[in-house]
CSV table of C-alpha atoms in Angstrom, one decimal:
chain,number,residue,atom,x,y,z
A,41,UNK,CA,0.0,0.0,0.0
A,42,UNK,CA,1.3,3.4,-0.5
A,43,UNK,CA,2.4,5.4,1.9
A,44,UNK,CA,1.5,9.0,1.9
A,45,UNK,CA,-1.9,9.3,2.7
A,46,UNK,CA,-2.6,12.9,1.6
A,47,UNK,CA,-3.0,11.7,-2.0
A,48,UNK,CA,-4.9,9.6,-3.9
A,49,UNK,CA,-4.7,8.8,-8.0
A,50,UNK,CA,-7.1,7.9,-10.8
A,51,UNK,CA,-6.0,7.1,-14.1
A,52,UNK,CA,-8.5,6.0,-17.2
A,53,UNK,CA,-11.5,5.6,-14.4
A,54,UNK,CA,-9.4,2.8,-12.2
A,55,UNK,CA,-7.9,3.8,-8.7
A,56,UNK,CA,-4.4,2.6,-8.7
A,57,UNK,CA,-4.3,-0.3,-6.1
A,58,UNK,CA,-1.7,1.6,-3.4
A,59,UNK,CA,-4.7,4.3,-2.8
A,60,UNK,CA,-7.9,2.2,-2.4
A,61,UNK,CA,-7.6,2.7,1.3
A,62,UNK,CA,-7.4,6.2,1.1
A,63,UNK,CA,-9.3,7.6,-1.8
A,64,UNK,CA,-12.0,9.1,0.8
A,65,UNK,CA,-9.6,11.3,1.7
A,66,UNK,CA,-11.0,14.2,4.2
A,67,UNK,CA,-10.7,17.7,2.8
A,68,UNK,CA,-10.2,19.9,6.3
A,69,UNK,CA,-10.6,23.1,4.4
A,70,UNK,CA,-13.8,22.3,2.4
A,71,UNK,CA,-15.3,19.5,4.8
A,72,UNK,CA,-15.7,17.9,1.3
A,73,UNK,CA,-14.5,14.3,-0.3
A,74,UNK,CA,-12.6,15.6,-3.7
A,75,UNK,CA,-12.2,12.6,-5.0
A,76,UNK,CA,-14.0,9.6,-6.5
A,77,UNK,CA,-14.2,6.3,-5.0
A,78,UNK,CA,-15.3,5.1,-8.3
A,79,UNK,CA,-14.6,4.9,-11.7
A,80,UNK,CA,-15.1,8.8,-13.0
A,81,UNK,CA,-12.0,9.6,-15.2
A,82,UNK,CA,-10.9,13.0,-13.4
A,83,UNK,CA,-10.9,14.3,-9.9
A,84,UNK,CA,-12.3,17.1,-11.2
A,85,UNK,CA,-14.9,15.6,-12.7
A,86,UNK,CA,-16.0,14.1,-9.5
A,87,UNK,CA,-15.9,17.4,-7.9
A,88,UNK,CA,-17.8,18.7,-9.8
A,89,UNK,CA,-20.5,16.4,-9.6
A,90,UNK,CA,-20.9,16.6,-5.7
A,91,UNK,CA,-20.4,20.4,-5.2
A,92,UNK,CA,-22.9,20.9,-8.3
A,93,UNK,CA,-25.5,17.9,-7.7
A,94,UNK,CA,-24.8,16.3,-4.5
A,95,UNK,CA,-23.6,18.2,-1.7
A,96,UNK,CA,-26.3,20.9,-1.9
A,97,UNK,CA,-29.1,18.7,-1.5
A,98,UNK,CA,-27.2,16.1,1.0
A,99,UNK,CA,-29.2,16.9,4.1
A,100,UNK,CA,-27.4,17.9,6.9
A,101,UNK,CA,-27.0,15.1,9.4
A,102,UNK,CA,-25.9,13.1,6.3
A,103,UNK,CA,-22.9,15.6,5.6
A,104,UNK,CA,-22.0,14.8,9.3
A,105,UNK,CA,-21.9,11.4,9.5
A,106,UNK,CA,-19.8,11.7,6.2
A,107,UNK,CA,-17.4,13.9,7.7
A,108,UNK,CA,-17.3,11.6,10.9
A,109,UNK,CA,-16.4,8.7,9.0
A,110,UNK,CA,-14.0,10.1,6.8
A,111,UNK,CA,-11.5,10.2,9.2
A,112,UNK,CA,-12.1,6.5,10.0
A,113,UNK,CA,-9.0,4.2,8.2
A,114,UNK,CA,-11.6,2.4,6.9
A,115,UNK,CA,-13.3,5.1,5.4
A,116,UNK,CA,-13.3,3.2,1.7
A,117,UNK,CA,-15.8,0.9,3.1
A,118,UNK,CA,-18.6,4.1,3.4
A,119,UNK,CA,-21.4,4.0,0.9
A,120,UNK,CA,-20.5,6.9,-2.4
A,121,UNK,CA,-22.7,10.2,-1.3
A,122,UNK,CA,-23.7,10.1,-5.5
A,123,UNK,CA,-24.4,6.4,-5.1
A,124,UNK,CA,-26.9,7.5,-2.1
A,125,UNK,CA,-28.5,10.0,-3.8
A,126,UNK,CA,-29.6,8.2,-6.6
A,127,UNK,CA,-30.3,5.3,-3.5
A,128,UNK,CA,-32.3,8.2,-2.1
A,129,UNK,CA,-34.7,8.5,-5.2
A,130,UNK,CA,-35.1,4.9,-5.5
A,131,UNK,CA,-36.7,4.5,-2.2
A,132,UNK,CA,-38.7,7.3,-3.0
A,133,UNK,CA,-40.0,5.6,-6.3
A,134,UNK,CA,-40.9,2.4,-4.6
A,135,UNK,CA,-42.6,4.3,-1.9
A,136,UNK,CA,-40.2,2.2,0.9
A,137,UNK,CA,-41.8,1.7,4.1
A,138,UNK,CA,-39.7,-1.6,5.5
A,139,UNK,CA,-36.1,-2.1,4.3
A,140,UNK,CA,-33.4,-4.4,4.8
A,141,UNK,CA,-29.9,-3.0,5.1
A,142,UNK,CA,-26.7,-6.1,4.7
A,143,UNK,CA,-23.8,-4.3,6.1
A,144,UNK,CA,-23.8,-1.1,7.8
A,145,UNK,CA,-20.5,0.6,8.6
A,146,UNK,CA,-20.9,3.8,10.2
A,147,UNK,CA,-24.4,4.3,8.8
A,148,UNK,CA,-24.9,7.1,6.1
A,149,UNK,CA,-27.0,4.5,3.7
A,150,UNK,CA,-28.6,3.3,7.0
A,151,UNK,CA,-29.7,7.2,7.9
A,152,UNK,CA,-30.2,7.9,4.3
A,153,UNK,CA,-32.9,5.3,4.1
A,154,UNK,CA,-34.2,6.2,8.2
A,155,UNK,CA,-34.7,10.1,6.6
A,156,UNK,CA,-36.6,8.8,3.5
A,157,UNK,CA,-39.1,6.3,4.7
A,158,UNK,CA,-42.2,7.3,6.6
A,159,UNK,CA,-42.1,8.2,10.3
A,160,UNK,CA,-43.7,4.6,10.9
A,161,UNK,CA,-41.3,2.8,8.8
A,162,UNK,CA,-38.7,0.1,10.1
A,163,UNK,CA,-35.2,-0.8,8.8
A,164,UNK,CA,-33.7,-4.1,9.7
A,165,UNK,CA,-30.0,-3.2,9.7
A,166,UNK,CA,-27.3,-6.0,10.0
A,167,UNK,CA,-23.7,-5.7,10.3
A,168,UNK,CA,-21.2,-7.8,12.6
A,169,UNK,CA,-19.4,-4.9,14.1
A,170,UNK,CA,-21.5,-2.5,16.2
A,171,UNK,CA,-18.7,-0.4,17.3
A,172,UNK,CA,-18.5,0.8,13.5
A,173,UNK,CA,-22.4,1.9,13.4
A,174,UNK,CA,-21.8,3.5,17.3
A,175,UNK,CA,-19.9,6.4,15.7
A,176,UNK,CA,-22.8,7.3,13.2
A,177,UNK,CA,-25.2,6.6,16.2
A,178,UNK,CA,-25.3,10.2,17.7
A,179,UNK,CA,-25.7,11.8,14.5
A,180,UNK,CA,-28.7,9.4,13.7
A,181,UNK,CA,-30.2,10.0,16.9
A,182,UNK,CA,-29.8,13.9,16.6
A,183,UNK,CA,-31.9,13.4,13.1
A,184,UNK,CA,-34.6,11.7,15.3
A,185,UNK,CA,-34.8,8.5,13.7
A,186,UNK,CA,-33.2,6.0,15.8
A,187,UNK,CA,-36.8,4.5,16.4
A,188,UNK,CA,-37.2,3.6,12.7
A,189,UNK,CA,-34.1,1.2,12.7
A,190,UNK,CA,-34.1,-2.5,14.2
A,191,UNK,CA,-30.0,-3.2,14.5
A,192,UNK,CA,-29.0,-6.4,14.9
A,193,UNK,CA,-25.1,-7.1,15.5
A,194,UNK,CA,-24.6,-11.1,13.7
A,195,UNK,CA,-24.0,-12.1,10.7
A,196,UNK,CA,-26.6,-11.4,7.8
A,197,UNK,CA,-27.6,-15.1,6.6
A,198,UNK,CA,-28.8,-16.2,10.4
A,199,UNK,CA,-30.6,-13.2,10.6
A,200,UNK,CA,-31.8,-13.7,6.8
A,201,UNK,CA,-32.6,-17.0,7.8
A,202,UNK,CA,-34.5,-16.3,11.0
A,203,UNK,CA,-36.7,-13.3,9.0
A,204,UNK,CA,-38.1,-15.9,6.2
A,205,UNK,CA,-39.0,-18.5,9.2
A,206,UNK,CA,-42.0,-16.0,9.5
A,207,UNK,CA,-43.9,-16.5,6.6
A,208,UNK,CA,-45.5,-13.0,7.6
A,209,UNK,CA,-41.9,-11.7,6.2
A,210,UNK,CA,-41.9,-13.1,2.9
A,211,UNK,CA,-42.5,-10.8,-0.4
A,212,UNK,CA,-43.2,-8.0,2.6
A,213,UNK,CA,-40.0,-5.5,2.3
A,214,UNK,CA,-39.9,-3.3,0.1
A,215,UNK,CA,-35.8,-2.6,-0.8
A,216,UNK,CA,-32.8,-4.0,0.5
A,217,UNK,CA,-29.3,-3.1,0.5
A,218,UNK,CA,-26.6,-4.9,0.2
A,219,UNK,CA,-22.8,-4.0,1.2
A,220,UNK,CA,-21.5,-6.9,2.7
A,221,UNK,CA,-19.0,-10.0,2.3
A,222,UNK,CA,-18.6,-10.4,-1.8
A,223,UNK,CA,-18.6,-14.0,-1.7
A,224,UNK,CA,-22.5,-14.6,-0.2
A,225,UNK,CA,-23.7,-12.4,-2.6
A,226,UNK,CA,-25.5,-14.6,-4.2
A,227,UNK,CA,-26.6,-16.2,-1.3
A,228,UNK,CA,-28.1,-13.1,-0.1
A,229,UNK,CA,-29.5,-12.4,-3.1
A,230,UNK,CA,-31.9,-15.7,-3.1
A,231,UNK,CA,-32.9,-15.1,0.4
A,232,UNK,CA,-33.9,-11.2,-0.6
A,233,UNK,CA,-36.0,-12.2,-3.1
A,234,UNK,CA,-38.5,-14.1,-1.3
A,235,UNK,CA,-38.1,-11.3,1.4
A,236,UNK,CA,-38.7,-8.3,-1.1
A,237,UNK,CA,-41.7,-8.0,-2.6
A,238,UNK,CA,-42.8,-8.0,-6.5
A,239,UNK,CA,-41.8,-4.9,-7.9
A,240,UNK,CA,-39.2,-4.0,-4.6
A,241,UNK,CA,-35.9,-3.1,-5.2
A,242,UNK,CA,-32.3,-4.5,-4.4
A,243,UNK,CA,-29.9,-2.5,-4.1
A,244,UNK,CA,-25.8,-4.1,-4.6
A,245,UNK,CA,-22.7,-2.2,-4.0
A,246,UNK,CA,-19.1,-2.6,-5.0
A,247,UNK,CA,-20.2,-4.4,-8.3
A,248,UNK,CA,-17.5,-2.9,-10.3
A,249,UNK,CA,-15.0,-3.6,-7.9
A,250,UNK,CA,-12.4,-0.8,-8.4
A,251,UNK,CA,-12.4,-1.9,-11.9
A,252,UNK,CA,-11.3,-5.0,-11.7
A,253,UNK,CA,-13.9,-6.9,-13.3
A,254,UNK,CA,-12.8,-5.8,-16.5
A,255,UNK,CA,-9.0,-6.7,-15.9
A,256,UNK,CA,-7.1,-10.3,-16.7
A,257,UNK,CA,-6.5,-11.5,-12.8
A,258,UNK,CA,-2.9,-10.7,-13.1
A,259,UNK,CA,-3.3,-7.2,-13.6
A,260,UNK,CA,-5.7,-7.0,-10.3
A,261,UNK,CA,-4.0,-5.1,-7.9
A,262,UNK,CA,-3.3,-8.2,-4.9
A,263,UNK,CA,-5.5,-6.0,-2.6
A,264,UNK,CA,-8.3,-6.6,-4.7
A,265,UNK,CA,-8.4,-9.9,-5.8
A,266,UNK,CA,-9.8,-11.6,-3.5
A,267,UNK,CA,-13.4,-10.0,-4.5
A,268,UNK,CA,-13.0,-10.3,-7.8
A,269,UNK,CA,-13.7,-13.2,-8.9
A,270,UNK,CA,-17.1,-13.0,-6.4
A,271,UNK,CA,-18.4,-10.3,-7.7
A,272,UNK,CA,-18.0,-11.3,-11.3
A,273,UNK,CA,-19.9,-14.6,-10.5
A,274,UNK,CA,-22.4,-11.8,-8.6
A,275,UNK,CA,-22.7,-9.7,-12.1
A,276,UNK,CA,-23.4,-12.6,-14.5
A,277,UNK,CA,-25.9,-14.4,-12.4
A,278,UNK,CA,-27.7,-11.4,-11.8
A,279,UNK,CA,-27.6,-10.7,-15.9
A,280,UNK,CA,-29.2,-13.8,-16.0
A,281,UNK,CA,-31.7,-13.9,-13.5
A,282,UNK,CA,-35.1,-13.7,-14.9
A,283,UNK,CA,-36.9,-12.6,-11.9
A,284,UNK,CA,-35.5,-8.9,-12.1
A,285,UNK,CA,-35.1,-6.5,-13.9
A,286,UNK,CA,-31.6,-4.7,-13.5
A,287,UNK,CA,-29.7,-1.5,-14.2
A,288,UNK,CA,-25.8,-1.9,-13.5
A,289,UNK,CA,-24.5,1.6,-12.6
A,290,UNK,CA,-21.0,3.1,-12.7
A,291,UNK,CA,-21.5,5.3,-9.4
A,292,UNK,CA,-19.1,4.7,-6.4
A,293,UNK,CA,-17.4,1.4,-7.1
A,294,UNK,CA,-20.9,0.2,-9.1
A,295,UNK,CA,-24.0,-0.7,-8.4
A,296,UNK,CA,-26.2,-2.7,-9.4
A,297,UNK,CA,-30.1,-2.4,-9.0
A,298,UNK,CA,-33.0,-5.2,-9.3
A,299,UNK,CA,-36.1,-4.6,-9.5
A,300,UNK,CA,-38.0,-7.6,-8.9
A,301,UNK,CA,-40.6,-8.6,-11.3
A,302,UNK,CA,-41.7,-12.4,-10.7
């Protein structure tokens, strides 16, 4: 990994491999991210894109739980603020009531989603480290919705699991998250769609994974190889899945929506 941390480098869309830990790096001056986690070919570009589209309409307690976490080391790991907005519309389009959130970090998908839904509506939020959501905790308690979520520290296939043993549960949630372990992608995909309901929405992240999907495996940076070869297995089977319809986006590191229709 490279070792000055004040920089970070894109070249032709890709992040070179010694700044993937670091290319959320904290701007002290502007209290802004200047530079993409994703695939945009300039920094400038991606500037330009938050300070233009993003930034003024991120409401406020999201802009702090992105500043909080940007000084984290794993700051990478946070959902893209562009990826969220367009998250943002989605649930608005689906009219999302009761979500499912796989993998929660410090939380700015999980308060994006708690500010959009209804005052009644209920997030199940799983993530196997609570000590990463407990710094976004304040800040999502200071928005007033704290009540709306329903956190549950294990890992996401028991709780997956325990959810469809309630046949009350199945086809009732209306979009679902996912930004979790690569390799049980899939296997929380199958569980999601007899959670989410006909014409619900998944949502997956990291589905471009820095890139790499397009590269031969040798020229993977080492760092990223790993979930490679998982999320590529991810991207096909959800090409082929008849029971959705999807949109593969280039924001943040990729995502990829499903609507499902069947």
């Amino acid at each position: 990994m490279g070792s000055n941390p004040s920089t970070a480098s894109v070249s032709k869309g890709l992040l070179h491999a010694e700044d993937s830990h670091k290319v959320m790096e904290y701007n002290t001056s502007t209290n802004k991210v200047p530079v993409s986690k994703g695939l945009l070919r300039t920094e400038e570009l991606y500037t330009y894109l938050l300070e233009t589209s993003v930034y003024p309409r991120e409401p406020q307690p999201l802009k702090e739980i992105r500043e909080l976490t940007a000084s984290h080391p794993r700051s990478i790991m946070a959902t893209a603020p562009d990826a969220g907005q367009l998250m943002t519309i989605l649930l608005n389009l689906v009219n999302a009531k009761k979500t499912i959130e796989v993998g929660v970090f410090t939380g700015y998908s999980l308060l994006l989603t708690a500010l959009t839904i209804p005052d009644d509506g209920k997030i199940i939020a799983i993530d196997m480290d609570s000590e990463t959501y407990e710094i976004g905790l304040p800040v999502i308690k200071k928005a007033g919705v704290e009540h709306k979520i329903d956190f549950r520290e294990s890992k996401a296939l028991p709780i997956l699991d325990q959810l469809l043993q309630d046949d009350a549960n199945e086809g009732s949630f209306d979009f679902a998250f996912v930004d979790a372990d690569k390799p049980n992608y899939c296997n929380y995909h199958e569980k999601l769609m007899k959670l989410v309901k006909i014409g619900g929405v998944i949502v997956y992240d990291n589905t471009l994974w820095g890139g790499t999907v397009a590269m031969p495996e040798e020229s993977a940076p080492e760092v990223l190889r790993e979930g490679r070869q998982p999320t590529m297995e991810l991207n096909k089977f959800l090409a082929s899945d008849p029971r959705v319809q999807i949109s593969h986006v280039p924001l943040g590191d990729g995502i990829t929506i499903c609507r499902r229709i069947y």
